[in-house]
Amino acid sequence: MENGYNGRIARINLTTGEVRSEELDLELAKKFIGGRGLGTKILYDEGVATAEPLSPENKLIYITGPMTGTKSPTAGRYMVVTKSPLTGMIASSNSGGKWGGKLKYAGWDALIVEGRAEKLSYIHVEDEKIEILDAQEYAGMRSEQLDEELKKVHPECSVLNIGPAGEHQSLLAAIMNDKDRAAGRSGVGAVMGSKNLKAITVSARRTVIPAADEEALQEASRECLRLIKENGVTGGGLRTYGTAVLVNIINNTGSFPTRNWQESYYEQADDTSGETLRETYLVKNAACHRCPIGCGRVVKIGDKVVGGPEYEPLWAYGGNCGVNDLNAIDEANMWCNEYGLDAISTPCTIAAAMELYEKGCISEEECEGMPLEWGSAEAIVEWTKRMGEGRGELAKRMADGSYRLCEYYGHPEISMSVKKQEMPAYDARGIQGIGITYATSNRGGCHVRGYLISPEVLGLPEQLDRTAVEGKAQWCKIFQDLTAVIDSMGLCLFSSFALGAPNYAALLNAGTGTDYTAEELLTVGERIYNLERLFNKAAGMKPEDDRLPKRLTEEPIKNGPSEGMRSRIDVTLPQYYEVRGWENAFPTEETLRRLGLTES
Amino acid sequence: MNGNREKGMGDMVEVRLFATFREGRGKVCYLDAAKLVKASDVLEVLRIPQEEVAIYLINGRHSSMEDRVLDGDVLAVFPPVGGG
């Protein structure tokens, strides 16, 4: 095909061993683009919303977008779409690296994995050939070693896998690819583990994806590349300092959650910043397939050279656990990659456990020789390893996330989560708009479903007052809709620091032959966002699931530049439902009709 | 600390520098508040071109070059940087 798509999806049933090639429905693809949008549509239509997440009835969709593997800048992304065992709702976890591009070059738009293998298995994709192979000899193997072992068997392949955490079905388990890239959130690795699927290797001979209009794509890509390079963030800041440069920015706005969000300003933050990382442990930067930004970090830990931490784990292991030992944070982050754990939810759960320990809910005996004390560099490393291995009763409990942990001890309010998924590194009391994103994200506590930090803190595309509430609902909707588009096209969200909806429309139209205006494209994003909400409704979501932890609404910030502030989600959430055309957290019939989402 | 800034007890302004602005200037500078009127004066003293500044915080609040600088203020100056 010459429209960005391969036109083929592989359906792999691990129970029966059957592998089937199915034709991609191009009409559906136009309506939902690909990636996150199309993956959700397939999952919803196939009735997975009511399946038990860790049962054979759940499905795992590894799906690229029409731009994945093309000449478009940042075109190296793929999505894992499934029903989350952590939230019980939609999961769509995005990752970069090389794997997504390889899958596309091999001739597939997506793999739909169903059922459960009798014994530990892996899937090998070599262009049109797909095999299910025995993986028993790799049982318990950590991610990096497995990557190397599988490359000995299939030279030149790209490896996606789960570590031990996915095998023991930790609800915080990630899916890793290319060693240190992760589809990290919502426990997608546990779903893979529940299917007895250890890895998917992909080899491809081809390196080109034909576009509908090669010349137009070249022109649109050149323009986007120019904008990305000229933009101070994508053309300089991210490459030089990585996402970790945010540590000092967010801390200086007094919105840097500290000691499990009990405070919001961390005196030692600079010890864990992008600037300090660059001066100390940084070896070089790294880039995903077709990415001119190169935000990835490569760091040294003793003699080892490994993938380094992003802003999120630097915050979550750092200020949120009261730890300022950068080397220990690098190491804990490495163990997340090695065991295949979500590097946001894992340290956030350790932070929640530290508060439970501080309050006397977790006893010293339960800690088995490693007290969960604030600021303990030893504790963050050791507890990450224990959670990865599922070693010990407390670690097993922690490996299912902070909500279940805190609920077990009778204090669910200590879990700083939304829909049972841990919130990331921006305090929604000091930055009002991001609270709407957290509360209404279809996959639970998450910043990359509508990154309002961009206008509220970074001033892109324009500077908003972070403390104001008016107008934030509308901004949130636009950011959520545009993000759904980018995630569905197979591009990196970071491109949006430099690009806007007209640029994405130009790329998509050239690649696929559509003729979307920027406005129409945002409507496609809106359709995807509403479909995810329909999935959640079918999965049993209730309106009260769109809530922030009480700490954000009832406990004003105690220290720093945002002292005294609390979230005004009580004001912004009704405004948000109004701009979305939702009632009681769900789309009205009229909204569904307008978006073409009514049952036909 | 934020909205109602008044003349403080100290007579210095603390300027925190980040990312590339640290090169050749260090992490923090203390300037005599009496010699400063507005935010842009601080940049002039530190020889930072205004067009290179993306985020300018006074006591944690986004501010403009015209905003007044008072005794005891804490300023934070960033070039274009971002993440997620």
XYZ file of C-alpha atoms in Angstrom:
684
model
C 0.000 0.000 0.000
C 1.114 3.520 -0.584
C -0.633 5.394 2.191
C 1.490 5.013 5.317
C -0.291 1.815 6.305
C 0.778 -1.730 5.534
C -2.872 -2.733 5.324
C -2.278 -5.858 7.416
C -2.791 -6.824 11.035
C -1.593 -10.115 12.522
C -3.903 -11.874 14.963
C -1.959 -14.301 17.118
C -3.838 -16.684 19.376
C -1.507 -18.078 22.030
C -4.054 -20.667 23.218
C -4.464 -22.328 19.824
C -1.171 -21.275 18.258
C -3.027 -19.889 15.261
C -1.554 -16.887 13.419
C -3.825 -15.071 10.976
C -3.254 -12.133 8.689
C -6.214 -9.757 8.527
C -6.838 -6.836 6.273
C -6.784 -3.390 7.854
C -10.140 -1.642 7.544
C -9.035 1.587 5.867
C -12.310 3.392 6.580
C -11.862 2.651 10.249
C -8.250 3.724 10.013
C -9.294 7.062 8.591
C -11.739 7.584 11.427
C -9.337 6.568 14.223
C -5.930 7.078 12.480
C -3.968 4.186 14.043
C -1.965 3.658 17.246
C -3.905 4.648 20.326
C -7.118 5.521 18.437
C -7.422 2.475 16.231
C -6.148 0.161 18.965
C -8.889 1.360 21.308
C -11.512 0.965 18.569
C -10.496 -2.645 17.934
C -10.424 -3.464 21.636
C -13.799 -1.833 22.236
C -15.494 -3.489 19.260
C -14.180 -6.898 20.287
C -15.840 -6.596 23.708
C -12.680 -6.551 25.793
C -14.009 -3.829 28.133
C -15.753 -6.428 30.281
C -12.915 -8.986 30.274
C -10.851 -9.765 33.363
C -7.551 -7.958 32.641
C -5.302 -10.903 33.535
C -7.469 -13.567 31.880
C -7.021 -15.086 28.414
C -10.055 -13.016 27.316
C -8.052 -9.794 27.523
C -6.186 -8.853 24.351
C -2.867 -7.115 23.858
C -2.622 -4.876 20.836
C 0.809 -3.672 19.745
C -0.003 -1.022 17.214
C 1.887 1.498 15.094
C 0.555 4.661 13.503
C 0.530 5.561 9.800
C 3.544 7.804 10.337
C 5.591 5.222 12.275
C 8.690 4.422 10.282
C 8.120 7.182 7.706
C 10.385 10.149 7.096
C 8.422 12.321 9.537
C 10.532 13.574 12.414
C 10.014 11.544 15.652
C 8.233 8.752 13.735
C 9.440 5.938 15.976
C 6.499 5.383 18.298
C 4.115 2.496 18.905
C 1.354 1.843 21.431
C 0.395 -1.077 23.622
C -3.383 -1.023 23.985
C -5.106 -3.393 26.388
C -7.380 -3.432 29.417
C -5.313 -2.389 32.427
C -5.088 -4.683 35.438
C -4.019 -1.676 37.545
C -6.976 0.595 36.752
C -9.503 -1.858 35.300
C -9.890 0.628 32.437
C -8.271 1.375 29.094
C -4.478 1.151 28.957
C -2.512 2.622 26.104
C 1.180 2.818 26.852
C 3.472 4.485 24.375
C 7.098 3.700 23.649
C 9.883 4.763 21.330
C 13.188 3.123 20.514
C 13.418 1.058 17.337
C 10.858 -1.722 17.832
C 7.788 0.118 16.485
C 9.556 1.130 13.288
C 10.803 -2.439 12.804
C 7.300 -3.871 13.157
C 6.105 -1.478 10.499
C 8.986 -2.346 8.179
C 8.209 -6.029 8.675
C 4.890 -5.357 6.982
C 2.456 -5.180 9.906
C 0.416 -2.280 11.238
C -0.409 -4.134 14.429
C -0.208 -7.418 16.302
C -3.279 -8.529 18.229
C -2.305 -11.124 20.814
C -5.072 -13.246 22.316
C -5.439 -16.171 24.707
C -2.743 -17.642 26.894
C 0.176 -19.864 25.976
C 0.478 -23.137 27.857
C 4.161 -22.529 28.569
C 6.388 -19.452 28.532
C 6.715 -18.416 24.879
C 7.919 -15.654 22.624
C 6.823 -14.443 19.229
C 9.280 -13.956 16.408
C 8.268 -11.743 13.504
C 10.477 -11.914 10.434
C 8.806 -9.892 7.731
C 5.631 -11.771 6.758
C 6.580 -14.856 8.805
C 5.352 -15.050 12.402
C 6.222 -17.903 14.761
C 5.397 -18.715 18.369
C 8.541 -20.147 19.997
C 9.491 -21.700 23.328
C 10.849 -19.224 25.899
C 11.125 -21.490 28.930
C 14.901 -21.184 29.017
C 14.467 -17.414 29.483
C 12.179 -17.675 32.503
C 13.067 -15.133 35.176
C 15.602 -13.396 32.957
C 15.959 -9.655 33.288
C 15.283 -7.356 30.392
C 18.758 -6.374 29.253
C 20.200 -9.878 29.310
C 17.148 -11.233 27.518
C 17.583 -8.588 24.827
C 21.156 -9.782 24.275
C 20.278 -13.501 24.377
C 17.492 -13.141 21.821
C 19.761 -11.160 19.514
C 22.108 -14.166 19.470
C 19.224 -16.250 18.131
C 17.840 -13.600 15.784
C 20.659 -11.269 14.757
C 19.590 -7.772 13.686
C 16.249 -8.080 15.447
C 14.684 -5.563 17.790
C 13.504 -7.004 21.089
C 10.409 -6.198 23.159
C 10.088 -8.092 26.420
C 8.957 -8.304 29.997
C 11.282 -8.770 32.934
C 10.601 -10.790 36.092
C 7.998 -8.204 37.242
C 5.795 -8.966 34.249
C 6.234 -12.695 34.790
C 4.987 -12.502 38.363
C 2.210 -10.186 37.136
C 3.072 -7.152 39.185
C 0.390 -4.564 38.405
C 3.214 -2.064 37.909
C 4.971 -4.173 35.269
C 6.101 -2.424 32.111
C 6.835 -3.729 28.641
C 10.423 -2.938 27.682
C 11.904 -2.620 24.209
C 15.418 -2.013 22.941
C 16.715 -2.449 26.506
C 15.699 0.833 28.094
C 12.604 2.103 26.331
C 9.324 1.321 28.041
C 5.612 1.136 27.454
C 5.635 1.822 31.127
C 2.272 2.571 32.564
C -0.931 0.862 33.681
C 0.561 -2.606 34.191
C 0.670 -3.658 30.539
C 3.608 -5.952 31.386
C 1.386 -7.962 33.736
C -1.045 -8.639 30.879
C 1.858 -9.948 28.813
C 2.929 -12.100 31.756
C -0.600 -13.438 32.181
C -0.435 -14.653 28.599
C 2.847 -16.457 29.224
C 4.421 -14.217 26.601
C 8.007 -13.260 27.450
C 9.081 -11.369 24.334
C 8.388 -10.323 20.765
C 11.366 -10.083 18.440
C 11.072 -8.353 15.092
C 13.368 -8.547 12.092
C 12.684 -6.678 8.877
C 14.473 -6.318 5.578
C 12.636 -3.214 4.428
C 13.434 0.293 5.691
C 10.904 2.386 3.809
C 7.181 3.066 4.258
C 5.645 4.452 1.057
C 3.560 7.619 1.471
C 0.470 8.661 -0.465
C 2.306 11.749 -1.679
C 6.062 11.402 -1.271
C 6.801 14.931 -2.342
C 4.242 16.465 0.016
C 5.507 14.319 2.882
C 9.052 15.386 2.200
C 8.004 19.006 2.212
C 5.899 18.704 5.379
C 8.680 16.772 7.122
C 11.268 19.350 6.130
C 9.098 22.144 7.524
C 8.487 20.219 10.772
C 12.176 19.453 11.099
C 12.976 23.133 10.690
C 10.473 24.068 13.409
C 11.793 21.370 15.739
C 15.387 22.488 15.257
C 14.605 26.189 15.662
C 12.550 25.657 18.799
C 14.558 26.283 21.945
C 13.106 23.257 23.726
C 13.210 20.604 20.998
C 16.249 22.048 19.232
C 18.429 22.628 22.279
C 17.132 22.181 25.805
C 15.913 18.598 25.558
C 19.047 17.375 23.795
C 21.402 19.071 26.236
C 19.675 18.365 29.544
C 16.972 15.781 28.829
C 13.589 15.969 30.503
C 15.406 16.159 33.845
C 15.873 19.891 33.337
C 12.340 20.188 34.726
C 13.478 19.357 38.259
C 14.601 22.909 38.994
C 11.809 24.580 37.046
C 8.972 22.745 38.758
C 10.650 22.996 42.149
C 11.062 26.745 41.765
C 7.347 27.110 41.118
C 6.731 25.278 44.396
C 4.910 22.467 42.627
C 7.433 19.670 43.110
C 5.669 17.004 45.205
C 7.940 16.076 48.075
C 7.748 13.152 50.560
C 4.633 11.677 48.984
C 3.079 15.090 48.315
C 3.215 16.148 51.971
C 5.280 19.142 50.800
C 5.828 20.772 47.416
C 9.281 22.280 47.558
C 12.415 20.158 47.906
C 15.485 21.942 49.274
C 17.894 19.411 47.725
C 16.209 19.263 44.316
C 19.232 20.638 42.461
C 21.275 17.610 43.564
C 18.989 15.499 41.331
C 18.540 17.935 38.436
C 19.315 17.644 34.735
C 22.103 20.153 35.223
C 23.730 18.036 37.961
C 23.187 14.819 35.973
C 25.038 16.403 33.056
C 27.968 17.391 35.271
C 28.261 14.003 36.947
C 26.986 10.708 35.513
C 25.920 11.597 31.969
C 27.833 9.761 29.235
C 25.847 10.913 26.202
C 22.348 11.511 24.932
C 20.291 8.996 22.953
C 17.579 9.206 20.311
C 14.697 6.998 19.196
C 14.152 5.987 15.574
C 13.908 9.030 13.282
C 14.178 11.487 16.161
C 16.075 14.766 15.759
C 15.466 15.728 19.424
C 17.457 13.051 21.270
C 16.182 13.618 24.817
C 17.327 10.180 26.091
C 20.100 9.967 28.686
C 22.882 7.409 28.911
C 24.574 7.332 32.307
C 27.369 5.485 34.064
C 26.799 3.595 37.279
C 30.182 2.326 38.453
C 31.525 0.413 35.444
C 28.130 0.023 33.797
C 26.755 2.286 31.084
C 22.949 2.187 31.011
C 19.827 4.156 30.094
C 19.437 7.077 32.495
C 16.420 8.457 34.316
C 13.851 10.811 32.863
C 12.411 13.675 34.886
C 9.660 11.490 36.327
C 11.826 8.878 38.109
C 14.291 11.598 39.144
C 11.402 13.266 40.931
C 9.661 10.130 42.160
C 12.786 8.507 43.632
C 14.220 11.924 44.491
C 12.066 14.569 46.116
C 9.054 12.302 46.466
C 11.102 9.863 48.586
C 13.225 12.676 50.054
C 16.360 11.236 48.412
C 19.100 13.474 46.943
C 21.607 10.746 46.024
C 21.704 10.903 42.239
C 23.759 7.739 41.845
C 21.187 5.774 43.854
C 18.363 7.192 41.736
C 20.233 6.184 38.556
C 20.623 2.693 39.990
C 17.004 2.351 41.105
C 15.903 3.533 37.668
C 18.156 0.916 36.087
C 16.489 -1.788 38.187
C 13.101 -0.592 36.951
C 14.341 -1.184 33.402
C 15.955 -4.489 34.298
C 12.956 -5.955 36.138
C 10.486 -4.242 33.815
C 8.724 -1.912 36.220
C 6.921 1.388 35.677
C 9.528 3.976 36.704
C 6.801 6.381 37.860
C 4.419 4.145 39.797
C 7.173 2.049 41.410
C 8.954 4.920 43.178
C 5.613 6.584 43.952
C 4.535 3.382 45.684
C 7.792 3.367 47.657
C 7.028 6.980 48.667
C 3.534 5.950 49.825
C 5.085 3.053 51.764
C 7.519 5.501 53.396
C 4.586 7.591 54.590
C 2.837 4.456 55.888
C 6.052 3.557 57.707
C 6.393 7.080 59.113
C 2.827 6.898 60.413
C 3.442 3.516 61.999
C 1.141 1.535 59.681
C 4.031 -0.509 58.273
C 6.138 -2.016 61.031
C 9.893 -2.351 61.147
C 9.564 -6.175 61.089
C 7.664 -6.009 57.820
C 10.597 -4.118 56.296
C 12.852 -7.167 56.752
C 16.057 -5.279 57.419
C 15.515 -2.315 55.104
C 13.509 0.408 56.871
C 11.376 2.581 54.614
C 12.817 5.821 55.879
C 12.545 9.130 54.068
C 15.773 9.986 52.327
C 17.201 6.463 52.385
C 19.212 5.871 49.213
C 19.625 2.211 50.199
C 15.863 1.788 50.578
C 14.901 3.040 47.107
C 17.365 0.658 45.458
C 16.575 -2.367 47.628
C 12.783 -1.995 47.533
C 12.828 -1.591 43.757
C 14.722 -4.886 43.497
C 12.378 -6.606 45.937
C 9.330 -5.352 44.024
C 10.888 -6.475 40.742
C 11.538 -9.930 42.116
C 8.306 -10.134 44.114
C 10.481 -11.038 47.098
C 8.781 -10.909 50.496
C 5.215 -10.244 51.547
C 5.426 -6.451 51.721
C 7.275 -6.146 48.408
C 4.631 -8.298 46.692
C 1.956 -6.017 48.051
C 3.872 -2.937 46.939
C 4.323 -4.423 43.477
C 0.577 -3.987 42.951
C 0.773 -0.225 43.393
C 0.156 2.368 46.065
C -3.641 2.228 46.009
C -3.940 -1.430 46.915
C -1.069 -1.059 49.395
C -2.594 1.913 51.216
C -6.064 0.377 51.145
C -4.645 -2.767 52.769
C -3.357 -0.645 55.654
C -6.669 1.185 55.932
C -5.389 4.487 54.494
C -6.328 4.707 50.805
C -6.037 8.507 51.070
C -2.248 8.159 51.334
C -2.132 6.773 47.788
C -1.517 9.744 45.498
C -3.298 8.190 42.571
C -6.227 8.669 40.222
C -8.129 5.583 39.084
C -5.541 3.626 41.122
C -2.637 4.855 38.968
C -0.001 7.082 40.561
C 0.079 10.743 39.579
C 3.299 12.139 38.126
C 5.627 14.955 39.058
C 3.583 18.154 39.077
C 1.537 19.307 42.046
C -1.970 20.136 40.857
C -2.403 22.502 43.787
C 0.278 24.840 42.418
C -0.555 24.228 38.743
C -4.328 24.202 38.376
C -4.843 22.980 34.804
C -2.804 19.789 35.139
C -5.274 18.715 37.839
C -8.004 18.501 35.192
C -5.720 16.284 33.094
C -5.058 14.007 36.078
C -8.703 13.759 37.114
C -10.078 13.081 33.635
C -7.302 11.024 32.065
C -8.891 7.869 30.733
C -5.910 5.798 31.839
C -5.720 7.236 35.348
C -3.088 9.518 36.928
C -1.012 10.681 33.984
C 0.592 13.851 32.624
C 0.980 12.907 28.968
C -2.707 12.816 28.115
C -2.918 16.621 28.111
C 0.375 18.182 29.083
C -0.823 21.534 30.398
C 2.592 22.071 31.985
C 3.570 23.334 28.552
C 1.399 26.504 28.671
C 1.110 26.751 32.453
C 4.827 26.559 33.245
C 6.938 26.483 30.093
C 5.029 29.188 28.240
C 4.372 27.091 25.124
C 2.527 27.965 22.952
C 1.723 30.880 25.292
C 2.147 31.613 28.964
C -0.885 30.973 31.178
C -1.147 31.839 34.870
C -0.578 28.490 36.571
C -2.665 29.549 39.570
C -5.738 30.566 37.562
C -8.696 28.264 36.944
C -10.658 30.127 34.271
C -10.169 28.855 30.735
C -8.157 25.807 31.810
C -10.952 23.346 30.959
C -10.923 24.448 27.325
C -7.127 24.267 27.183
C -7.246 20.798 28.676
C -9.710 19.536 26.099
C -7.630 20.864 23.183
C -4.427 19.364 24.580
C -6.105 16.013 25.237
C -7.553 15.902 21.724
C -4.317 16.893 19.994
C -2.373 14.384 22.085
C -4.766 11.630 21.016
C -3.973 12.527 17.401
C -0.192 12.511 17.915
C -0.367 9.199 19.820
C -2.427 7.707 17.013
C -0.153 8.906 14.214
C 2.928 7.214 15.705
C 4.790 10.422 16.521
C 6.380 11.599 19.747
C 4.431 13.968 21.972
C 7.567 16.053 22.452
C 7.282 17.189 18.840
C 4.309 19.289 19.987
C 6.584 21.736 21.797
C 7.414 22.930 18.285
C 4.517 21.754 16.095
C 0.804 22.527 16.047
C -2.323 20.884 14.625
C -1.746 22.313 11.096
C 1.695 20.625 10.962
C 0.259 17.276 12.035
C -2.523 17.607 9.467
C 0.060 18.294 6.740
C 2.087 15.206 7.721
C -0.931 12.913 7.993
C -2.514 14.082 4.753
C 0.740 13.625 2.847
C 1.355 10.235 4.409
C -2.112 8.718 4.117
C -3.890 10.700 1.416
C -6.510 12.156 3.739
C -7.518 15.799 3.481
C -8.042 16.784 7.090
C -7.981 20.420 8.126
C -6.363 21.126 11.486
C -9.811 21.560 12.995
C -11.100 18.272 11.583
C -8.037 16.511 12.902
C -8.752 17.791 16.400
C -12.263 16.358 16.029
C -10.688 12.972 15.284
C -8.724 13.375 18.527
C -11.931 14.250 20.333
C -13.566 11.122 18.903
C -10.713 8.994 20.221
C -10.888 10.587 23.656
C -14.629 9.966 23.835
C -14.243 6.377 22.646
C -11.776 5.718 25.458
C -14.358 7.084 27.861
C -16.980 4.721 26.382
C -14.576 1.837 26.925
C -14.167 2.880 30.560
C -17.919 3.162 31.008
C -18.377 -0.348 29.666
C -15.566 -1.493 31.976
C -17.484 -0.189 34.984
C -16.035 3.274 35.523
C -18.118 5.531 37.801
C -18.286 9.366 37.775
C -16.509 9.458 41.143
C -13.459 7.903 39.492
C -12.741 11.361 37.996
C -11.428 12.599 41.310
C -8.184 13.827 42.781
C -6.818 12.570 46.110
C -8.180 14.511 49.101
C -4.706 15.794 49.872
C -4.906 18.016 46.791
C -8.307 19.463 47.536
C -8.248 19.611 51.338
C -4.611 20.080 52.394
C -3.105 23.358 51.178
C 0.577 23.268 50.176
C 2.671 23.599 53.311
C 5.895 25.163 52.065
C 7.654 26.986 49.246
C 6.456 29.453 46.609
C 2.976 27.881 46.285
C 2.307 27.739 50.007
C -1.382 27.864 50.860
C -2.647 26.720 47.457
C -5.011 23.807 46.865
C -6.599 22.311 43.775
C -9.810 23.943 42.553
C -10.946 20.861 40.683
C -14.373 21.480 42.231
C -14.603 24.499 39.916
C -12.780 23.217 36.856
C -14.288 19.730 36.538
C -17.876 20.931 35.845
C -16.435 23.416 33.336
C -14.543 20.604 31.690
C -17.624 18.386 31.374
C -19.431 21.281 29.796
C -16.786 21.937 27.131
C -16.626 18.198 26.441
C -20.374 17.809 26.112
C -20.437 15.253 28.933
C -22.879 14.750 31.770
C -21.830 12.972 34.942
C -18.455 12.113 33.451
C -19.788 10.510 30.255
C -20.576 11.777 26.751
C -24.178 12.725 26.042
C -26.043 11.097 23.145
C -25.720 14.345 21.247
C -21.936 14.384 21.704
C -21.670 10.781 20.553
C -23.773 11.556 17.464
C -21.678 14.603 16.614
C -18.517 12.473 16.795
C -19.927 9.532 14.875
C -19.732 7.216 17.880
C -23.352 6.067 18.111
C -24.132 2.422 17.436
C -25.107 2.040 13.810
C 5.338 35.675 49.643
C 3.726 35.806 46.221
C 0.992 38.251 45.353
C 1.526 40.909 48.007
C 5.189 41.566 47.752
C 6.403 44.316 49.993
C 9.765 45.708 50.864
C 11.525 42.942 52.771
C 14.061 43.071 55.534
C 17.031 42.005 53.418
C 18.668 44.314 50.918
C 19.740 41.624 48.492
C 18.052 39.890 45.617
C 18.814 36.195 45.127
C 19.104 35.205 41.477
C 19.091 31.472 40.723
C 20.471 30.484 37.351
C 19.722 27.279 35.479
C 20.766 25.221 32.475
C 23.115 27.112 30.121
C 22.845 30.318 32.158
C 25.086 28.700 34.768
C 28.033 28.629 32.389
C 30.518 31.226 33.610
C 28.057 32.598 36.177
C 27.573 29.841 38.724
C 24.319 28.605 40.220
C 23.316 31.615 42.256
C 24.125 35.321 42.482
C 23.208 37.867 45.126
C 22.675 41.380 43.836
C 22.233 44.656 45.678
C 18.521 45.400 45.512
C 19.106 49.133 45.737
C 20.715 49.135 42.292
C 17.822 47.256 40.664
C 14.404 48.507 39.671
C 12.897 45.933 37.374
C 13.518 42.383 36.248
C 15.355 43.388 33.087
C 17.990 45.207 35.188
C 18.998 41.883 36.706
C 19.646 40.416 33.284
C 21.717 43.400 32.313
C 23.951 43.011 35.360
C 24.377 39.307 34.602
C 24.877 39.950 30.876
C 22.058 37.637 29.849
C 20.342 38.771 26.626
C 16.599 39.117 27.238
C 15.749 37.135 24.107
C 17.528 34.090 25.551
C 15.237 33.987 28.577
C 12.199 31.721 28.351
C 11.045 31.535 31.970
C 11.502 34.244 34.547
C 10.153 33.565 38.017
C 9.961 36.041 40.850
C 9.195 34.184 44.070
C 7.868 31.265 42.035
C 5.509 33.330 39.879
C 5.995 33.878 36.151
C 6.975 37.484 35.649
C 7.772 39.919 32.888
C 10.870 42.010 32.330
C 8.999 45.094 33.515
C 8.053 43.628 36.892
C 9.590 45.319 39.909
C 12.293 43.597 41.895
C 12.203 44.085 45.653
C 14.489 43.365 48.603
C 14.494 39.698 49.533
C 13.021 38.533 46.238
C 14.112 35.186 44.847
C 14.449 35.166 41.060
C 14.828 32.083 38.878
C 15.920 32.424 35.263
C 15.694 29.673 32.625
C 16.508 29.446 28.912
C 14.027 27.510 26.690
C 13.839 24.050 28.220
C 11.115 21.495 28.647
C 10.318 17.868 29.146
C 7.556 15.636 30.311
